[in-house]
CSV table of C-alpha atoms in Angstrom, one decimal:
chain,number,residue,atom,x,y,z
A,5,MET,CA,-45.2,25.0,4.2
A,6,ILE,CA,-44.8,27.7,1.5
A,7,TYR,CA,-42.6,29.5,4.1
A,8,VAL,CA,-40.5,26.8,4.7
A,9,PHE,CA,-40.1,25.9,1.0
A,10,MET,CA,-39.0,29.6,0.4
A,11,ARG,CA,-36.4,29.4,3.1
A,12,ILE,CA,-34.9,26.4,1.5
A,13,ILE,CA,-34.7,28.0,-1.9
A,14,PHE,CA,-33.1,30.9,0.0
A,15,TYR,CA,-30.4,28.7,1.5
A,16,GLY,CA,-29.7,27.2,-1.7
A,17,PHE,CA,-29.0,30.5,-3.4
A,18,LEU,CA,-26.8,31.6,-0.5
A,19,ILE,CA,-24.8,28.4,-0.5
A,20,SER,CA,-24.6,28.5,-4.4
A,21,ILE,CA,-23.1,31.9,-4.1
A,22,PHE,CA,-20.8,30.8,-1.3
A,23,VAL,CA,-19.5,27.9,-3.3
A,24,SER,CA,-18.8,30.1,-6.3
A,25,CYS,CA,-16.7,32.4,-4.2
A,26,GLY,CA,-14.3,29.4,-3.2
A,27,THR,CA,-13.9,27.5,0.0
A,28,ASP,CA,-11.4,30.0,1.6
A,29,GLU,CA,-13.6,33.0,1.8
A,30,ILE,CA,-17.2,34.1,3.0
A,31,PRO,CA,-19.1,36.5,0.8
A,32,ASP,CA,-19.2,40.0,2.1
A,33,PHE,CA,-23.1,39.9,2.6
A,34,LEU,CA,-22.6,36.8,4.8
A,35,SER,CA,-20.0,38.7,7.2
A,36,PRO,CA,-21.1,39.0,10.6
A,37,SER,CA,-21.2,42.9,10.3
A,38,ASN,CA,-23.7,42.8,7.7
A,39,SER,CA,-27.3,43.8,8.8
A,40,LEU,CA,-29.0,41.0,6.8
A,41,VAL,CA,-26.8,38.5,8.7
A,42,ASP,CA,-27.4,40.2,12.2
A,43,SER,CA,-31.1,40.2,11.7
A,44,ARG,CA,-31.9,36.9,10.0
A,45,MET,CA,-29.0,34.6,10.1
A,46,LYS,CA,-25.8,33.9,11.9
A,47,LEU,CA,-22.5,32.1,10.9
A,48,GLU,CA,-21.2,29.7,13.7
A,49,LEU,CA,-17.7,28.2,13.5
A,50,ILE,CA,-17.7,24.8,15.4
A,51,ASP,CA,-14.8,22.7,16.0
A,52,SER,CA,-16.0,20.5,18.8
A,53,PHE,CA,-17.5,17.7,16.6
A,54,SER,CA,-15.9,14.5,17.6
A,55,ILE,CA,-13.9,12.6,15.1
A,56,LYS,CA,-12.0,9.2,15.3
A,57,VAL,CA,-8.9,8.4,13.2
A,58,SER,CA,-7.6,5.0,12.7
A,59,THR,CA,-5.5,2.7,10.7
A,60,TYR,CA,-6.3,-0.4,8.8
A,61,LYS,CA,-4.8,-2.6,6.2
A,62,LEU,CA,-6.1,-3.9,2.9
A,63,ASP,CA,-6.0,-7.5,2.1
A,64,SER,CA,-4.0,-6.6,-1.0
A,65,VAL,CA,-3.3,-4.0,-3.5
A,66,SER,CA,-3.0,-4.5,-7.3
A,67,THR,CA,0.3,-3.6,-8.5
A,68,VAL,CA,-0.2,-3.8,-12.2
A,69,LYS,CA,-0.7,-0.1,-13.1
A,70,GLY,CA,1.3,2.7,-14.8
A,71,PHE,CA,3.6,0.4,-16.7
A,72,ARG,CA,5.8,0.5,-13.6
A,73,ILE,CA,8.3,-2.1,-12.1
A,74,LEU,CA,9.7,-1.2,-8.5
A,75,HIS,CA,12.8,-2.6,-7.0
A,76,GLY,CA,14.6,-2.0,-3.6
A,77,ARG,CA,14.7,-2.3,0.0
A,78,TYR,CA,15.0,0.0,3.1
A,79,VAL,CA,14.4,0.1,6.8
A,80,ASP,CA,11.7,2.4,7.9
A,81,PRO,CA,11.5,3.3,11.8
A,82,ILE,CA,7.7,3.2,11.5
A,83,PHE,CA,6.8,0.7,8.6
A,84,GLY,CA,9.4,-1.8,9.1
A,85,VAL,CA,11.5,-3.3,6.4
A,86,VAL,CA,10.0,-2.6,3.0
A,87,THR,CA,11.0,-4.6,0.1
A,88,ALA,CA,9.9,-4.2,-3.7
A,89,ARG,CA,10.7,-7.0,-6.4
A,90,GLY,CA,9.6,-6.9,-9.9
A,91,PHE,CA,8.4,-9.8,-12.2
A,92,PHE,CA,8.0,-9.8,-15.9
A,93,GLU,CA,7.4,-12.0,-18.9
A,94,LEU,CA,9.5,-11.4,-22.0
A,95,LYS,CA,8.5,-11.6,-25.8
A,96,CYS,CA,10.7,-11.9,-28.9
A,97,GLU,CA,11.3,-9.2,-31.1
A,98,ARG,CA,11.4,-11.5,-34.0
A,99,TYR,CA,11.9,-15.2,-34.5
A,100,ASN,CA,14.8,-15.6,-36.9
A,101,ILE,CA,18.4,-15.2,-36.4
A,102,GLU,CA,21.1,-15.9,-38.7
A,103,GLU,CA,22.4,-19.5,-38.5
A,104,GLU,CA,25.9,-18.5,-38.4
A,105,ALA,CA,25.4,-16.0,-35.8
A,106,VAL,CA,27.7,-15.9,-32.6
A,107,LEU,CA,26.4,-14.7,-29.2
A,108,ASP,CA,28.6,-12.1,-27.6
A,109,SER,CA,26.8,-11.0,-24.5
A,110,VAL,CA,23.4,-10.4,-23.1
A,111,VAL,CA,22.4,-7.1,-21.2
A,112,LEU,CA,19.0,-6.4,-19.3
A,113,ASN,CA,18.3,-2.7,-19.8
A,114,LEU,CA,15.8,-1.1,-17.3
A,115,ALA,CA,14.4,2.3,-18.1
A,116,TYR,CA,14.5,4.6,-15.2
A,117,ASP,CA,11.2,6.2,-14.5
A,118,LYS,CA,12.6,9.1,-12.6
A,119,ILE,CA,10.8,8.0,-9.4
A,120,PHE,CA,12.6,7.2,-6.3
A,121,TYR,CA,11.8,6.8,-2.6
A,122,ASN,CA,14.2,7.0,0.4
A,123,ASP,CA,17.8,7.5,0.4
A,124,THR,CA,19.1,7.4,-3.3
A,125,THR,CA,22.7,8.5,-2.2
A,126,LEU,CA,23.4,5.0,-1.1
A,127,ALA,CA,24.5,2.0,-3.5
A,128,LYS,CA,22.1,-0.7,-3.8
A,129,THR,CA,22.1,-4.2,-5.3
A,130,ILE,CA,19.9,-5.7,-8.2
A,131,GLN,CA,19.8,-9.3,-8.7
A,132,VAL,CA,18.2,-10.8,-11.7
A,133,HIS,CA,16.8,-14.4,-11.4
A,134,GLN,CA,14.9,-16.7,-14.0
A,135,ILE,CA,11.2,-17.3,-13.2
A,136,SER,CA,10.3,-21.0,-13.2
A,137,GLN,CA,6.5,-20.3,-13.2
A,138,ASN,CA,4.2,-19.1,-15.7
A,139,VAL,CA,3.5,-15.3,-15.3
A,140,ARG,CA,-0.2,-15.3,-14.8
A,141,PRO,CA,-2.4,-14.6,-11.8
A,142,ASN,CA,-3.9,-17.4,-9.7
A,143,SER,CA,-6.8,-19.3,-11.0
A,144,ASN,CA,-9.2,-17.3,-8.5
A,145,SER,CA,-7.7,-13.9,-9.5
A,146,ILE,CA,-7.6,-11.6,-12.5
A,147,THR,CA,-4.6,-9.6,-11.8
A,148,PHE,CA,-1.5,-9.5,-9.6
A,149,TYR,CA,-1.2,-7.9,-6.2
A,150,ASN,CA,1.4,-6.7,-3.9
A,151,THR,CA,1.3,-10.2,-2.2
A,152,SER,CA,1.7,-12.2,-5.3
A,153,ASP,CA,4.8,-14.3,-5.8
A,154,LEU,CA,6.4,-16.6,-8.4
A,155,GLN,CA,9.2,-19.1,-7.8
A,156,VAL,CA,12.5,-18.5,-9.3
A,157,SER,CA,15.5,-20.6,-10.1
A,158,ASN,CA,18.8,-19.4,-11.9
A,159,LEU,CA,20.8,-16.3,-11.0
A,160,LEU,CA,21.2,-14.5,-14.3
A,161,GLY,CA,23.3,-11.6,-13.3
A,162,SER,CA,23.5,-8.8,-10.5
A,163,ARG,CA,25.0,-5.5,-10.2
A,164,THR,CA,25.6,-2.9,-7.5
A,165,PHE,CA,24.6,0.8,-8.6
A,166,THR,CA,23.5,4.2,-7.2
A,167,PRO,CA,20.2,5.3,-8.8
A,168,THR,CA,20.5,8.5,-10.8
A,169,THR,CA,18.2,10.8,-12.7
A,170,SER,CA,21.1,11.6,-15.1
A,171,LYS,CA,21.1,8.5,-16.9
A,172,VAL,CA,18.2,7.0,-19.1
A,173,SER,CA,18.5,3.3,-17.9
A,174,LEU,CA,20.3,0.9,-15.8
A,175,LYS,CA,22.1,-2.0,-17.7
A,176,ILE,CA,22.8,-5.4,-15.8
A,177,SER,CA,25.1,-8.0,-17.7
A,178,LEU,CA,23.6,-11.4,-17.8
A,179,ASP,CA,25.4,-14.6,-18.1
A,180,HIS,CA,23.9,-18.0,-17.7
A,181,PRO,CA,23.6,-21.2,-20.0
A,182,ILE,CA,19.8,-20.7,-20.4
A,183,LEU,CA,20.4,-17.5,-22.4
A,184,ASN,CA,22.6,-19.4,-24.8
A,185,THR,CA,19.9,-21.9,-25.1
A,186,ILE,CA,17.4,-19.2,-26.1
A,187,PHE,CA,19.7,-17.9,-28.7
A,188,GLU,CA,20.5,-21.3,-30.2
A,189,GLN,CA,16.9,-22.3,-30.5
A,190,LEU,CA,16.1,-19.2,-32.2
A,191,LYS,CA,18.8,-19.8,-34.8
A,192,ASN,CA,17.9,-23.5,-35.5
A,193,GLY,CA,13.9,-22.6,-35.5
A,194,GLN,CA,12.9,-24.3,-32.3
A,195,ILE,CA,11.4,-21.2,-31.0
A,196,ASN,CA,8.7,-20.0,-33.4
A,197,ASN,CA,6.3,-18.3,-31.2
A,198,GLN,CA,5.7,-16.9,-27.9
A,199,SER,CA,4.4,-20.4,-26.6
A,200,ASP,CA,7.9,-21.8,-27.6
A,201,LEU,CA,9.8,-19.2,-25.7
A,202,THR,CA,7.8,-19.6,-22.4
A,203,ASN,CA,8.2,-23.2,-22.5
A,204,ILE,CA,11.9,-22.9,-21.8
A,205,PHE,CA,12.1,-19.3,-20.2
A,206,LYS,CA,9.2,-18.0,-18.1
A,207,GLY,CA,10.5,-14.5,-17.4
A,208,MET,CA,12.7,-12.7,-15.1
A,209,ARG,CA,12.6,-11.3,-11.5
A,210,ILE,CA,14.5,-8.3,-10.2
A,211,SER,CA,15.1,-8.0,-6.4
A,212,PRO,CA,17.3,-6.2,-4.1
A,213,GLY,CA,20.3,-7.6,-1.7
A,214,ASN,CA,19.1,-9.2,1.3
A,215,ALA,CA,20.7,-6.7,3.6
A,216,ASP,CA,20.1,-3.5,1.3
A,217,ASN,CA,18.9,-0.5,3.3
A,218,ASN,CA,18.7,2.4,0.8
A,219,SER,CA,15.8,3.1,-1.6
A,220,ILE,CA,13.1,1.9,-3.8
A,221,THR,CA,13.7,2.6,-7.6
A,222,SER,CA,11.0,2.6,-10.3
A,223,PHE,CA,11.5,1.3,-13.8
A,224,LYS,CA,9.3,1.9,-17.1
A,225,ALA,CA,8.3,-1.4,-18.2
A,226,GLN,CA,7.3,-0.5,-21.6
A,227,ASN,CA,10.9,0.9,-22.5
A,228,SER,CA,12.9,-1.9,-20.9
A,229,TYR,CA,14.2,-5.1,-22.7
A,230,THR,CA,16.8,-7.6,-22.7
A,231,ARG,CA,19.3,-7.4,-25.5
A,232,PHE,CA,21.3,-10.1,-27.1
A,233,TYR,CA,24.5,-8.8,-28.8
A,234,TYR,CA,25.9,-11.1,-31.6
A,235,SER,CA,28.2,-11.0,-34.5
A,236,LEU,CA,28.4,-12.6,-38.0
A,237,PRO,CA,31.6,-14.2,-39.3
A,238,ASP,CA,31.4,-12.4,-42.6
A,239,GLU,CA,30.9,-9.2,-40.9
A,240,PRO,CA,33.5,-8.9,-38.1
A,241,ASN,CA,33.3,-5.3,-37.6
A,242,GLU,CA,29.6,-5.2,-37.2
A,243,ILE,CA,27.7,-5.6,-34.1
A,244,PHE,CA,24.1,-7.1,-34.3
A,245,THR,CA,21.3,-6.9,-31.7
A,246,PHE,CA,18.2,-9.0,-31.0
A,247,ASP,CA,15.8,-8.1,-28.2
A,248,LEU,CA,13.4,-9.6,-25.9
A,249,ASN,CA,10.9,-7.2,-24.8
A,250,PHE,CA,8.4,-6.9,-21.9
A,251,ASN,CA,5.5,-9.0,-22.9
A,252,ASP,CA,1.9,-7.6,-23.6
A,253,LEU,CA,1.9,-4.7,-20.9
A,254,GLU,CA,-2.0,-4.9,-20.9
A,255,SER,CA,-2.7,-8.4,-20.0
A,256,ASN,CA,-1.0,-9.1,-16.5
A,257,LYS,CA,2.5,-10.1,-17.8
A,258,TYR,CA,4.1,-8.1,-15.2
A,259,PHE,CA,3.9,-6.9,-11.6
A,260,THR,CA,5.7,-5.7,-8.4
A,261,GLN,CA,5.6,-7.6,-5.2
A,262,ILE,CA,5.9,-5.1,-2.2
A,263,THR,CA,6.3,-6.7,1.3
A,264,SER,CA,7.0,-5.1,4.7
A,265,GLU,CA,8.4,-6.8,7.8
A,266,ARG,CA,6.9,-4.7,10.7
A,267,THR,CA,8.0,-6.7,13.8
A,268,GLY,CA,8.9,-4.3,16.7
A,269,THR,CA,6.7,-1.4,15.2
A,270,ASN,CA,3.4,0.1,16.3
A,271,LEU,CA,1.9,-1.8,13.4
A,272,ALA,CA,3.5,-5.2,14.0
A,273,ASN,CA,0.1,-6.9,14.7
A,274,LEU,CA,-1.9,-4.9,11.8
A,275,GLU,CA,-3.7,-7.6,9.9
A,276,PRO,CA,-6.1,-7.3,6.9
A,277,GLN,CA,-8.9,-6.2,6.7
A,278,GLU,CA,-11.2,-5.7,9.5
A,279,THR,CA,-8.4,-5.4,12.2
A,280,GLU,CA,-8.4,-1.6,13.0
A,281,PHE,CA,-6.1,0.4,15.2
A,282,ALA,CA,-7.4,3.5,16.8
A,283,SER,CA,-4.9,6.3,16.8
A,284,THR,CA,-5.3,6.4,20.6
A,285,THR,CA,-3.5,2.9,20.8
A,286,THR,CA,-0.8,3.9,18.6
A,287,GLN,CA,0.8,6.8,20.1
A,288,ASN,CA,-2.0,9.2,18.9
A,289,GLN,CA,-0.9,8.6,15.4
A,290,SER,CA,-2.4,7.1,12.2
A,291,TYR,CA,-0.5,5.7,9.2
A,292,MET,CA,-0.8,5.6,5.4
A,293,GLN,CA,1.4,3.5,3.0
A,294,SER,CA,1.3,2.9,-0.7
A,295,GLY,CA,2.0,-0.5,-2.2
A,296,ILE,CA,1.5,-2.3,1.1
A,297,GLY,CA,-2.1,-1.1,1.5
A,298,ILE,CA,-2.1,0.6,4.7
A,299,VAL,CA,-4.9,3.1,4.8
A,300,THR,CA,-6.0,6.0,7.3
A,301,LYS,CA,-9.6,5.9,8.2
A,302,VAL,CA,-11.5,9.0,9.5
A,303,SER,CA,-15.0,8.4,11.1
A,304,PHE,CA,-17.6,11.0,12.4
A,305,PRO,CA,-19.4,9.1,15.3
A,306,ASN,CA,-22.5,10.9,16.6
A,307,PHE,CA,-22.1,13.8,14.0
A,308,ARG,CA,-25.7,13.6,13.1
A,309,SER,CA,-26.9,13.6,16.6
A,310,SER,CA,-24.6,16.4,17.6
A,311,VAL,CA,-25.9,18.7,14.8
A,312,PHE,CA,-29.6,17.9,15.8
A,313,ASN,CA,-28.6,18.6,19.3
A,314,LEU,CA,-27.9,22.2,18.2
A,315,ASN,CA,-31.5,22.6,18.0
A,316,ARG,CA,-30.9,25.3,15.5
A,317,ASP,CA,-32.4,25.8,12.1
A,318,GLY,CA,-29.4,26.0,9.6
A,319,TYR,CA,-27.2,24.5,7.1
A,320,LEU,CA,-23.7,23.1,6.8
A,321,LEU,CA,-22.0,25.7,4.9
A,322,LYS,CA,-18.4,24.5,5.0
A,323,SER,CA,-16.5,21.5,6.8
A,324,GLU,CA,-12.9,21.1,6.7
A,325,LEU,CA,-10.9,18.3,8.0
A,326,LYS,CA,-7.6,19.3,9.0
A,327,ILE,CA,-4.8,17.0,10.1
A,328,ARG,CA,-1.2,17.9,10.9
A,329,LEU,CA,1.6,15.4,9.6
A,330,GLU,CA,4.2,14.2,12.1
A,331,GLU,CA,7.3,16.3,10.7
A,332,GLU,CA,9.5,14.0,12.5
A,333,TYR,CA,9.0,11.3,9.9
A,334,ILE,CA,9.4,13.7,6.9
A,335,SER,CA,12.8,14.3,5.2
A,336,GLU,CA,14.3,15.0,1.7
A,337,HIS,CA,14.2,11.2,1.3
A,338,ARG,CA,10.8,10.5,2.9
A,339,PHE,CA,8.7,13.3,1.4
A,340,PRO,CA,4.8,13.6,1.5
A,341,PRO,CA,2.8,13.6,-1.6
A,342,ASP,CA,1.0,16.8,-2.4
A,343,SER,CA,-2.5,15.4,-2.5
A,344,LEU,CA,-4.5,12.5,-1.5
A,345,MET,CA,-7.5,10.5,-2.7
A,346,LEU,CA,-10.7,10.3,-0.7
A,347,TYR,CA,-13.1,7.1,-0.6
A,348,VAL,CA,-16.1,6.3,1.1
A,349,ILE,CA,-15.9,2.9,2.9
A,350,ASP,CA,-18.3,0.7,4.7
A,351,GLN,CA,-18.4,-0.7,8.3
A,352,ASN,CA,-16.1,-3.7,6.9
A,353,ASN,CA,-13.6,-1.2,5.4
A,354,ASN,CA,-14.4,-2.0,1.8
A,355,PHE,CA,-14.0,0.8,-0.5
A,356,LEU,CA,-17.3,1.9,-2.1
A,357,PHE,CA,-16.9,5.2,-4.1
A,358,THR,CA,-15.6,8.6,-4.0
A,359,ILE,CA,-17.2,11.8,-2.8
A,360,ASN,CA,-17.8,14.5,-5.3
A,361,GLU,CA,-17.8,18.3,-5.1
A,362,PRO,CA,-20.6,20.2,-6.2
A,363,SER,CA,-18.8,20.6,-9.5
A,364,GLY,CA,-18.9,16.8,-10.0
A,365,LYS,CA,-15.3,16.4,-9.6
A,366,PRO,CA,-14.0,14.0,-6.7
A,367,VAL,CA,-12.9,15.6,-3.4
A,368,VAL,CA,-9.3,15.5,-3.1
A,369,GLY,CA,-7.2,16.3,0.2
A,370,PHE,CA,-4.3,18.7,-0.2
A,371,ILE,CA,-0.9,18.7,1.8
A,372,SER,CA,0.9,21.9,2.2
A,373,LYS,CA,3.2,23.7,4.6
A,374,THR,CA,2.0,26.7,6.6
A,375,SER,CA,4.9,28.7,5.2
A,376,PRO,CA,8.1,28.0,3.2
A,377,ASP,CA,10.2,28.7,6.2
A,378,ILE,CA,8.4,26.7,8.8
A,379,SER,CA,8.5,22.7,8.4
A,380,GLU,CA,4.8,22.3,9.4
A,381,TYR,CA,2.6,20.3,7.0
A,382,TYR,CA,-1.1,20.0,7.2
A,383,LEU,CA,-3.5,17.8,5.3
A,384,THR,CA,-6.7,19.7,4.6
A,385,ILE,CA,-10.0,18.0,3.0
A,386,ASN,CA,-13.5,19.4,2.2
A,387,VAL,CA,-15.5,16.9,4.0
A,388,ASN,CA,-18.8,18.9,3.5
A,389,PRO,CA,-20.3,16.7,0.6
A,390,PHE,CA,-19.8,13.6,2.9
A,391,LEU,CA,-21.2,15.3,6.1
A,392,ILE,CA,-24.3,16.6,4.3
A,393,LYS,CA,-25.0,13.1,3.1
A,394,LEU,CA,-24.4,11.7,6.5
A,395,LEU,CA,-27.2,14.1,7.8
A,396,GLU,CA,-29.6,13.2,5.1
A,397,ASN,CA,-29.1,9.5,4.5
A,398,ASP,CA,-29.3,6.8,7.1
A,399,GLN,CA,-27.2,4.4,5.2
A,400,TYR,CA,-24.2,7.0,5.6
A,401,LEU,CA,-24.5,6.4,9.3
A,402,ASN,CA,-22.4,3.1,8.7
A,403,TYR,CA,-19.8,4.9,6.3
A,404,SER,CA,-16.5,6.5,6.9
A,405,LEU,CA,-13.7,8.0,4.9
A,406,ALA,CA,-10.6,6.3,3.7
A,407,LEU,CA,-7.6,8.4,2.8
A,408,ILE,CA,-4.7,7.1,0.4
A,409,PRO,CA,-2.1,8.7,-1.9
A,410,PHE,CA,-2.7,8.8,-5.6
A,411,ASP,CA,0.2,6.5,-6.2
A,412,PHE,CA,-1.2,3.9,-3.8
A,413,ASN,CA,-0.6,0.9,-6.2
A,414,VAL,CA,2.8,1.7,-7.7
A,415,SER,CA,5.0,3.2,-4.9
A,416,THR,CA,5.9,2.8,-1.3
A,417,SER,CA,5.4,6.5,-0.2
A,418,ARG,CA,4.0,6.8,3.3
A,419,LEU,CA,2.7,9.3,5.9
A,420,VAL,CA,2.3,9.6,9.8
A,421,LEU,CA,-0.7,11.8,10.6
A,422,ASN,CA,-1.7,13.0,14.0
A,423,GLY,CA,-4.8,11.6,15.8
A,424,GLU,CA,-7.7,13.2,17.3
A,425,LYS,CA,-6.3,13.0,20.7
A,426,HIS,CA,-2.8,14.3,20.0
A,427,SER,CA,-1.6,16.6,22.7
A,428,ASN,CA,-0.4,19.5,20.8
A,429,PHE,CA,-2.0,19.5,17.3
A,430,PRO,CA,-5.1,17.1,17.3
A,431,ALA,CA,-6.9,16.2,14.0
A,432,LYS,CA,-10.4,17.9,13.9
A,433,VAL,CA,-13.2,19.0,11.8
A,434,ASN,CA,-13.7,22.7,11.4
A,435,VAL,CA,-17.5,23.4,10.6
A,436,THR,CA,-19.1,26.7,9.4
A,437,TYR,CA,-22.8,26.4,10.3
A,438,LEU,CA,-25.3,28.8,8.8
A,439,ARG,CA,-28.1,29.4,11.2
A,440,TYR,CA,-31.4,30.9,10.5
A,441,ASN,CA,-32.8,33.1,13.5
A,442,ASP,CA,-36.7,32.7,13.6
């Protein structure tokens, strides 16, 4: 018993030194040429453990995050027609306007977030409608989701534009009798608080043209507003303004609806949440898409039994999941993120928790090119903390890993990954196994 205990301590010492040296190198004293390793230990590199890569879709994704409103529509060869519409309530900057004021014009000012997706060189349409329902979640919900929707009525304005990073904001001229009504009721004291305003004007929706095929544009909610320009008869050379700002950004008064029409694609029949497509049934590919809730799932069936069947006394020193991205679906307009989040999920594909590094920081997956001159992208993830848990804890036999982008709630970024049976570059887990020779 003492002998076994001392060996455990010795392994722990070796592993701690290995971790401190980083995940990309093996300490010199663990080199196969070292006499200590030759006599007592052996490092084995194993890439034959089976994994399963698949795709599933969440029921919904909360899109109330980051003070961001999305707008646009584009057609994706893999993910179908992707559409984003923004909804928001407005609040009065103040509740008094001079009685003699004369309304000149109204403009919706949307502040660019400098975040775009797909082809921004193409002109696109933005339509602004009046919302006819109160901006609040359903009675059985505490927030808005990508599937949320509100009815609209009047078209307040529209504009065709090309997104750009050279401008601070996009301005859309608005013209409808309801805007005059708001102005007049503020003048005569009929609107004195937020409740008075929402009784006659619930808010606005921004949406793309029905035939648009261009890009998704992100706007900053906290820097956007509707501005009323007016004049006073006694001061004809002066221009006065009054703003309706986005209301209460902390309490669900704005959201983005994000939808996709996938008819005719590999994902046409992907339904939330327990429906799962093995990569072997989708051309040896798996998929991931922010905003819509499409998730790549990685499972390690029989991993524990496979390790036990090695019949070798040892330890998992390093385990790296490596998946190649399909370069065919990467371009300057559809670019991959540089990193991904990793979650542990149960047998029903529910998110449970993150897996942490020994340092306590969550495990992150990194996407990088093999070299600047070669368009080959790989996703690499340290899955050693998860696989060690899988060996030690029976509950982990029912768990898998879910991969999602960091901007999963507030963008439409997407990825296409190789599956475990891909003919040229299959997804695999590479394990460095430290074996102790008796």
